[in-house]
mmCIF file of C-alpha atoms in Angstrom:
data_model
loop_
_atom_site.group_PDB
_atom_site.id
_atom_site.type_symbol
_atom_site.label_atom_id
_atom_site.label_comp_id
_atom_site.label_asym_id
_atom_site.label_seq_id
_atom_site.Cartn_x
_atom_site.Cartn_y
_atom_site.Cartn_z
ATOM 1 C CA GLY A 1216 77.661 188.578 142.768
ATOM 2 C CA ALA A 1217 74.225 186.919 143.017
ATOM 3 C CA VAL A 1218 73.479 184.470 140.137
ATOM 4 C CA VAL A 1219 70.232 183.556 138.583
ATOM 5 C CA SER A 1220 70.045 180.611 136.282
ATOM 6 C CA GLN A 1221 67.371 179.585 133.845
ATOM 7 C CA HIS A 1222 66.789 176.221 132.226
ATOM 8 C CA PRO A 1223 66.319 175.334 129.426
ATOM 9 C CA SER A 1224 67.975 178.055 127.512
ATOM 10 C CA ARG A 1225 66.281 176.958 124.333
ATOM 11 C CA VAL A 1226 63.285 174.793 123.800
ATOM 12 C CA ILE A 1227 61.257 173.725 120.709
ATOM 13 C CA CYS A 1228 57.949 172.038 121.169
ATOM 14 C CA LYS A 1229 54.884 171.098 119.232
ATOM 15 C CA SER A 1230 51.756 173.118 119.339
ATOM 16 C CA GLY A 1231 49.469 171.882 122.120
ATOM 17 C CA THR A 1232 52.131 170.577 124.426
ATOM 18 C CA SER A 1233 53.248 172.221 127.722
ATOM 19 C CA VAL A 1234 56.665 173.633 128.472
ATOM 20 C CA LYS A 1235 58.199 174.246 131.905
ATOM 21 C CA ILE A 1236 60.919 176.811 132.366
ATOM 22 C CA GLU A 1237 62.966 176.949 135.584
ATOM 23 C CA CYS A 1238 64.452 179.871 137.267
ATOM 24 C CA ARG A 1239 66.888 179.357 140.087
ATOM 25 C CA SER A 1240 68.731 181.639 142.416
ATOM 26 C CA LEU A 1241 72.085 179.858 142.858
ATOM 27 C CA ASP A 1242 73.764 181.536 145.850
ATOM 28 C CA PHE A 1243 70.966 183.447 147.498
ATOM 29 C CA GLN A 1244 67.369 182.990 148.604
ATOM 30 C CA ALA A 1245 64.873 184.838 146.444
ATOM 31 C CA THR A 1246 61.442 185.355 148.044
ATOM 32 C CA THR A 1247 60.327 187.262 144.973
ATOM 33 C CA MET A 1248 61.043 186.521 141.365
ATOM 34 C CA PHE A 1249 59.705 188.207 138.214
ATOM 35 C CA TRP A 1250 58.946 186.781 134.845
ATOM 36 C CA TYR A 1251 59.350 188.810 131.690
ATOM 37 C CA ARG A 1252 58.541 188.165 128.084
ATOM 38 C CA GLN A 1253 60.458 189.722 125.222
ATOM 39 C CA PHE A 1254 59.343 189.681 121.617
ATOM 40 C CA PRO A 1255 62.000 190.029 118.865
ATOM 41 C CA LYS A 1256 63.330 193.603 118.884
ATOM 42 C CA LYS A 1257 60.936 194.561 121.615
ATOM 43 C CA SER A 1258 61.247 195.603 125.207
ATOM 44 C CA LEU A 1259 60.682 193.352 128.107
ATOM 45 C CA MET A 1260 57.092 192.989 129.288
ATOM 46 C CA LEU A 1261 56.503 192.031 132.871
ATOM 47 C CA MET A 1262 54.257 189.027 133.035
ATOM 48 C CA ALA A 1263 53.953 188.201 136.669
ATOM 49 C CA THR A 1264 55.531 188.555 140.097
ATOM 50 C CA SER A 1265 56.240 185.272 141.821
ATOM 51 C CA ASN A 1266 56.164 185.187 145.553
ATOM 52 C CA GLU A 1267 57.518 182.096 147.437
ATOM 53 C CA GLY A 1268 54.655 180.240 149.152
ATOM 54 C CA SER A 1269 51.859 182.248 147.613
ATOM 55 C CA LYS A 1270 50.020 182.770 144.412
ATOM 56 C CA ALA A 1271 51.718 184.741 141.670
ATOM 57 C CA THR A 1272 50.521 188.237 140.909
ATOM 58 C CA TYR A 1273 49.812 188.599 137.074
ATOM 59 C CA GLU A 1274 49.922 191.714 135.127
ATOM 60 C CA GLN A 1275 46.937 192.853 133.197
ATOM 61 C CA GLY A 1276 46.340 191.015 130.067
ATOM 62 C CA VAL A 1277 48.450 187.968 131.037
ATOM 63 C CA GLU A 1278 46.445 184.708 131.180
ATOM 64 C CA LYS A 1279 46.906 182.976 134.486
ATOM 65 C CA ASP A 1280 45.746 179.606 133.103
ATOM 66 C CA LYS A 1281 48.060 179.850 130.143
ATOM 67 C CA PHE A 1282 51.197 180.824 132.077
ATOM 68 C CA LEU A 1283 51.340 178.938 135.342
ATOM 69 C CA ILE A 1284 53.871 180.122 137.814
ATOM 70 C CA ASN A 1285 54.934 178.246 140.856
ATOM 71 C CA HIS A 1286 57.399 179.427 143.459
ATOM 72 C CA ALA A 1287 57.605 176.479 145.772
ATOM 73 C CA SER A 1288 60.961 177.203 147.369
ATOM 74 C CA LEU A 1289 63.213 180.112 148.145
ATOM 75 C CA THR A 1290 65.493 179.306 145.263
ATOM 76 C CA LEU A 1291 63.186 178.068 142.476
ATOM 77 C CA SER A 1292 60.298 179.609 140.504
ATOM 78 C CA THR A 1293 58.853 177.797 137.429
ATOM 79 C CA LEU A 1294 56.848 179.091 134.458
ATOM 80 C CA THR A 1295 54.786 176.564 132.579
ATOM 81 C CA VAL A 1296 53.341 177.534 129.247
ATOM 82 C CA THR A 1297 50.326 175.295 128.915
ATOM 83 C CA SER A 1298 48.950 174.119 125.600
ATOM 84 C CA ALA A 1299 51.560 176.193 123.802
ATOM 85 C CA HIS A 1300 50.767 177.757 120.433
ATOM 86 C CA PRO A 1301 53.041 179.449 117.818
ATOM 87 C CA GLU A 1302 52.136 182.862 119.217
ATOM 88 C CA ASP A 1303 53.628 181.853 122.535
ATOM 89 C CA SER A 1304 57.100 181.672 120.928
ATOM 90 C CA SER A 1305 59.164 184.341 122.651
ATOM 91 C CA PHE A 1306 62.161 184.890 124.844
ATOM 92 C CA TYR A 1307 61.208 184.504 128.553
ATOM 93 C CA ILE A 1308 63.501 186.058 131.183
ATOM 94 C CA CYS A 1309 63.208 185.670 134.951
ATOM 95 C CA SER A 1310 64.760 187.901 137.537
ATOM 96 C CA ALA A 1311 65.093 187.698 141.263
ATOM 97 C CA ARG A 1312 65.217 190.435 143.897
ATOM 98 C CA GLY A 1313 68.826 190.540 145.317
ATOM 99 C CA PRO A 1314 69.735 189.412 148.764
ATOM 100 C CA SER A 1315 70.544 192.850 149.951
ATOM 101 C CA GLY A 1316 66.896 194.023 149.629
ATOM 102 C CA ARG A 1317 67.965 197.187 148.007
ATOM 103 C CA THR A 1318 65.226 198.759 145.867
ATOM 104 C CA GLY A 1319 65.384 197.624 142.341
ATOM 105 C CA GLU A 1320 68.377 195.276 142.890
ATOM 106 C CA LEU A 1321 67.537 192.537 140.352
ATOM 107 C CA PHE A 1322 69.469 189.785 138.915
ATOM 108 C CA PHE A 1323 68.418 188.267 135.595
ATOM 109 C CA GLY A 1324 68.632 184.829 134.259
ATOM 110 C CA GLU A 1325 70.134 184.015 130.859
ATOM 111 C CA GLY A 1326 66.664 183.766 129.329
ATOM 112 C CA SER A 1327 64.865 180.885 127.659
ATOM 113 C CA ARG A 1328 63.943 180.984 124.070
ATOM 114 C CA LEU A 1329 60.746 179.116 123.410
ATOM 115 C CA THR A 1330 59.766 178.079 119.789
ATOM 116 C CA VAL A 1331 56.476 176.509 119.265
ATOM 117 C CA LEU A 1332 55.962 174.691 115.967
ATOM 118 C CA ALA B 1441 51.792 205.848 135.550
ATOM 119 C CA GLN B 1442 55.443 205.523 134.767
ATOM 120 C CA LYS B 1443 57.013 205.493 131.379
ATOM 121 C CA VAL B 1444 60.410 205.253 129.824
ATOM 122 C CA THR B 1445 61.152 206.535 126.327
ATOM 123 C CA GLN B 1446 64.174 205.624 124.414
ATOM 124 C CA ALA B 1447 63.614 207.553 121.166
ATOM 125 C CA GLN B 1448 66.671 206.154 119.379
ATOM 126 C CA THR B 1449 66.050 202.586 118.138
ATOM 127 C CA GLU B 1450 69.269 201.788 116.317
ATOM 128 C CA ILE B 1451 72.724 203.422 116.359
ATOM 129 C CA SER B 1452 75.683 202.468 114.363
ATOM 130 C CA VAL B 1453 79.136 203.891 115.026
ATOM 131 C CA VAL B 1454 82.714 203.156 114.078
ATOM 132 C CA GLU B 1455 85.002 201.719 116.723
ATOM 133 C CA LYS B 1456 86.532 204.450 118.941
ATOM 134 C CA GLU B 1457 83.707 206.869 118.413
ATOM 135 C CA ASP B 1458 81.909 208.136 121.438
ATOM 136 C CA VAL B 1459 78.121 207.486 121.477
ATOM 137 C CA THR B 1460 75.359 208.712 123.695
ATOM 138 C CA LEU B 1461 72.199 206.692 124.373
ATOM 139 C CA ASP B 1462 69.192 208.966 125.385
ATOM 140 C CA CYS B 1463 66.587 207.958 128.005
ATOM 141 C CA VAL B 1464 63.665 210.138 129.088
ATOM 142 C CA TYR B 1465 61.323 209.016 131.828
ATOM 143 C CA GLU B 1466 58.026 210.051 133.279
ATOM 144 C CA THR B 1467 56.755 209.540 136.773
ATOM 145 C CA ARG B 1468 54.646 211.441 139.374
ATOM 146 C CA ASP B 1469 56.670 210.023 142.288
ATOM 147 C CA THR B 1470 59.484 211.961 143.877
ATOM 148 C CA THR B 1471 61.237 208.771 144.884
ATOM 149 C CA TYR B 1472 62.237 206.525 142.039
ATOM 150 C CA TYR B 1473 65.157 204.536 140.714
ATOM 151 C CA LEU B 1474 66.708 204.508 137.259
ATOM 152 C CA PHE B 1475 68.656 201.694 135.622
ATOM 153 C CA TRP B 1476 70.592 200.889 132.485
ATOM 154 C CA TYR B 1477 70.943 197.282 131.417
ATOM 155 C CA LYS B 1478 72.947 195.792 128.465
ATOM 156 C CA GLN B 1479 71.603 192.796 126.461
ATOM 157 C CA PRO B 1480 74.279 191.245 124.332
ATOM 158 C CA PRO B 1481 73.325 188.931 121.488
ATOM 159 C CA SER B 1482 73.485 185.963 123.824
ATOM 160 C CA GLY B 1483 70.369 187.251 125.473
ATOM 161 C CA GLU B 1484 71.121 187.820 129.119
ATOM 162 C CA LEU B 1485 70.504 191.090 130.812
ATOM 163 C CA VAL B 1486 73.638 192.696 132.277
ATOM 164 C CA PHE B 1487 73.168 195.383 135.062
ATOM 165 C CA LEU B 1488 75.138 198.503 134.387
ATOM 166 C CA ILE B 1489 73.955 201.132 136.839
ATOM 167 C CA ARG B 1490 71.298 202.092 139.403
ATOM 168 C CA ARG B 1491 70.611 205.672 140.356
ATOM 169 C CA ASN B 1492 68.054 206.949 142.884
ATOM 170 C CA SER B 1493 66.136 210.173 142.263
ATOM 171 C CA PHE B 1494 67.926 212.014 145.057
ATOM 172 C CA ASP B 1495 71.361 211.631 143.629
ATOM 173 C CA GLU B 1496 71.924 213.702 140.511
ATOM 174 C CA GLN B 1497 75.633 213.309 140.482
ATOM 175 C CA ASN B 1498 76.935 212.166 137.249
ATOM 176 C CA GLU B 1499 78.809 208.907 137.225
ATOM 177 C CA ILE B 1500 81.771 207.568 135.472
ATOM 178 C CA SER B 1501 82.847 203.936 135.263
ATOM 179 C CA GLY B 1502 85.672 203.346 132.866
ATOM 180 C CA ARG B 1503 84.448 204.125 129.361
ATOM 181 C CA TYR B 1504 80.894 204.513 130.603
ATOM 182 C CA SER B 1505 79.332 207.612 131.962
ATOM 183 C CA TRP B 1506 75.783 208.690 132.897
ATOM 184 C CA ASN B 1507 74.180 212.071 132.991
ATOM 185 C CA PHE B 1508 71.151 212.265 135.264
ATOM 186 C CA GLN B 1509 69.127 215.557 134.795
ATOM 187 C CA LYS B 1510 65.966 215.737 136.819
ATOM 188 C CA SER B 1511 65.027 219.025 135.209
ATOM 189 C CA THR B 1512 64.608 217.339 131.877
ATOM 190 C CA SER B 1513 63.709 213.894 133.292
ATOM 191 C CA SER B 1514 66.632 212.436 131.428
ATOM 192 C CA PHE B 1515 69.208 209.731 132.269
ATOM 193 C CA ASN B 1516 71.567 209.512 129.295
ATOM 194 C CA PHE B 1517 74.344 206.998 128.861
ATOM 195 C CA THR B 1518 77.611 207.738 126.992
ATOM 196 C CA ILE B 1519 80.124 205.214 125.909
ATOM 197 C CA THR B 1520 83.590 206.736 125.193
ATOM 198 C CA ALA B 1521 85.895 205.234 122.697
ATOM 199 C CA SER B 1522 83.417 202.487 121.800
ATOM 200 C CA GLN B 1523 84.473 198.997 121.052
ATOM 201 C CA VAL B 1524 82.992 196.141 119.062
ATOM 202 C CA VAL B 1525 82.102 194.285 122.290
ATOM 203 C CA ASP B 1526 79.831 197.160 123.162
ATOM 204 C CA SER B 1527 77.438 196.066 120.393
ATOM 205 C CA ALA B 1528 74.238 195.116 122.241
ATOM 206 C CA VAL B 1529 70.785 196.351 122.990
ATOM 207 C CA TYR B 1530 70.691 198.871 125.805
ATOM 208 C CA PHE B 1531 67.661 199.163 128.065
ATOM 209 C CA CYS B 1532 66.778 202.163 130.349
ATOM 210 C CA ALA B 1533 64.404 201.233 133.139
ATOM 211 C CA LEU B 1534 62.442 202.818 135.996
ATOM 212 C CA THR B 1535 60.990 201.597 139.254
ATOM 213 C CA MET B 1536 59.065 203.427 141.970
ATOM 214 C CA GLY B 1537 60.006 201.441 145.033
ATOM 215 C CA ALA B 1538 60.564 198.307 146.927
ATOM 216 C CA ASN B 1539 58.346 196.074 144.770
ATOM 217 C CA SER B 1540 61.100 196.282 142.130
ATOM 218 C CA LYS B 1541 58.748 196.072 139.235
ATOM 219 C CA LEU B 1542 60.742 197.613 136.516
ATOM 220 C CA THR B 1543 59.323 199.478 133.494
ATOM 221 C CA PHE B 1544 61.650 199.191 130.627
ATOM 222 C CA GLY B 1545 62.203 201.426 127.594
ATOM 223 C CA LYS B 1546 62.041 199.823 124.148
ATOM 224 C CA GLY B 1547 65.810 199.526 123.973
ATOM 225 C CA ILE B 1548 68.507 200.900 121.609
ATOM 226 C CA THR B 1549 70.356 198.630 119.469
ATOM 227 C CA LEU B 1550 73.982 199.714 119.225
ATOM 228 C CA SER B 1551 76.302 198.376 116.543
ATOM 229 C CA VAL B 1552 79.977 199.190 116.757
ATOM 230 C CA ARG B 1553 81.761 198.474 113.527
ATOM 231 C CA PRO B 1554 85.514 197.764 113.355
#
């Protein structure tokens, strides 16, 4: 089946630095990818929809300048957490719409756990 | 607006017991899709099932079965003869259409004890 890979799986950074998380579709082209955030013991919250070649669409309440999303190719979307603070510590998961185009067919990455000290 | 409610937060069972995870959804649309995902301790989300609103047939896949009842807006998930490897967080999710934006429930943490 289709595979989505995230990197890094874990990252620890100092407050004030920026962190980039990559989401790759390994064996298919993904024109649309989604970025979710998950707090401990909480559900997944959709942050933004990433479309190849265009600006990402952010959900209400998500800071565009804080969470920069770039979808420069059909197989790669990146999430950059700028000037990270401890409250940005979370589990970030990306997903890509599957190659069949069937509604709701999504493949999820392994997730990236960000810890900001 | 769409909403998914998983009223159970944590369930603990002994191995070989059957367990049902409840999911109730809200939507005004007549066309929608329901999902169940499993999130083991490692963190990745594993797709379990996708069901559209026009197909109310129950489904069985090995030890897993799903009961879709439009009359009660529920899409419950039953694990028969549970195993320790079933321990995970299980999410029910809902989407309206092709944009594939999923609305997740809060998840149910299932612990299966040996």
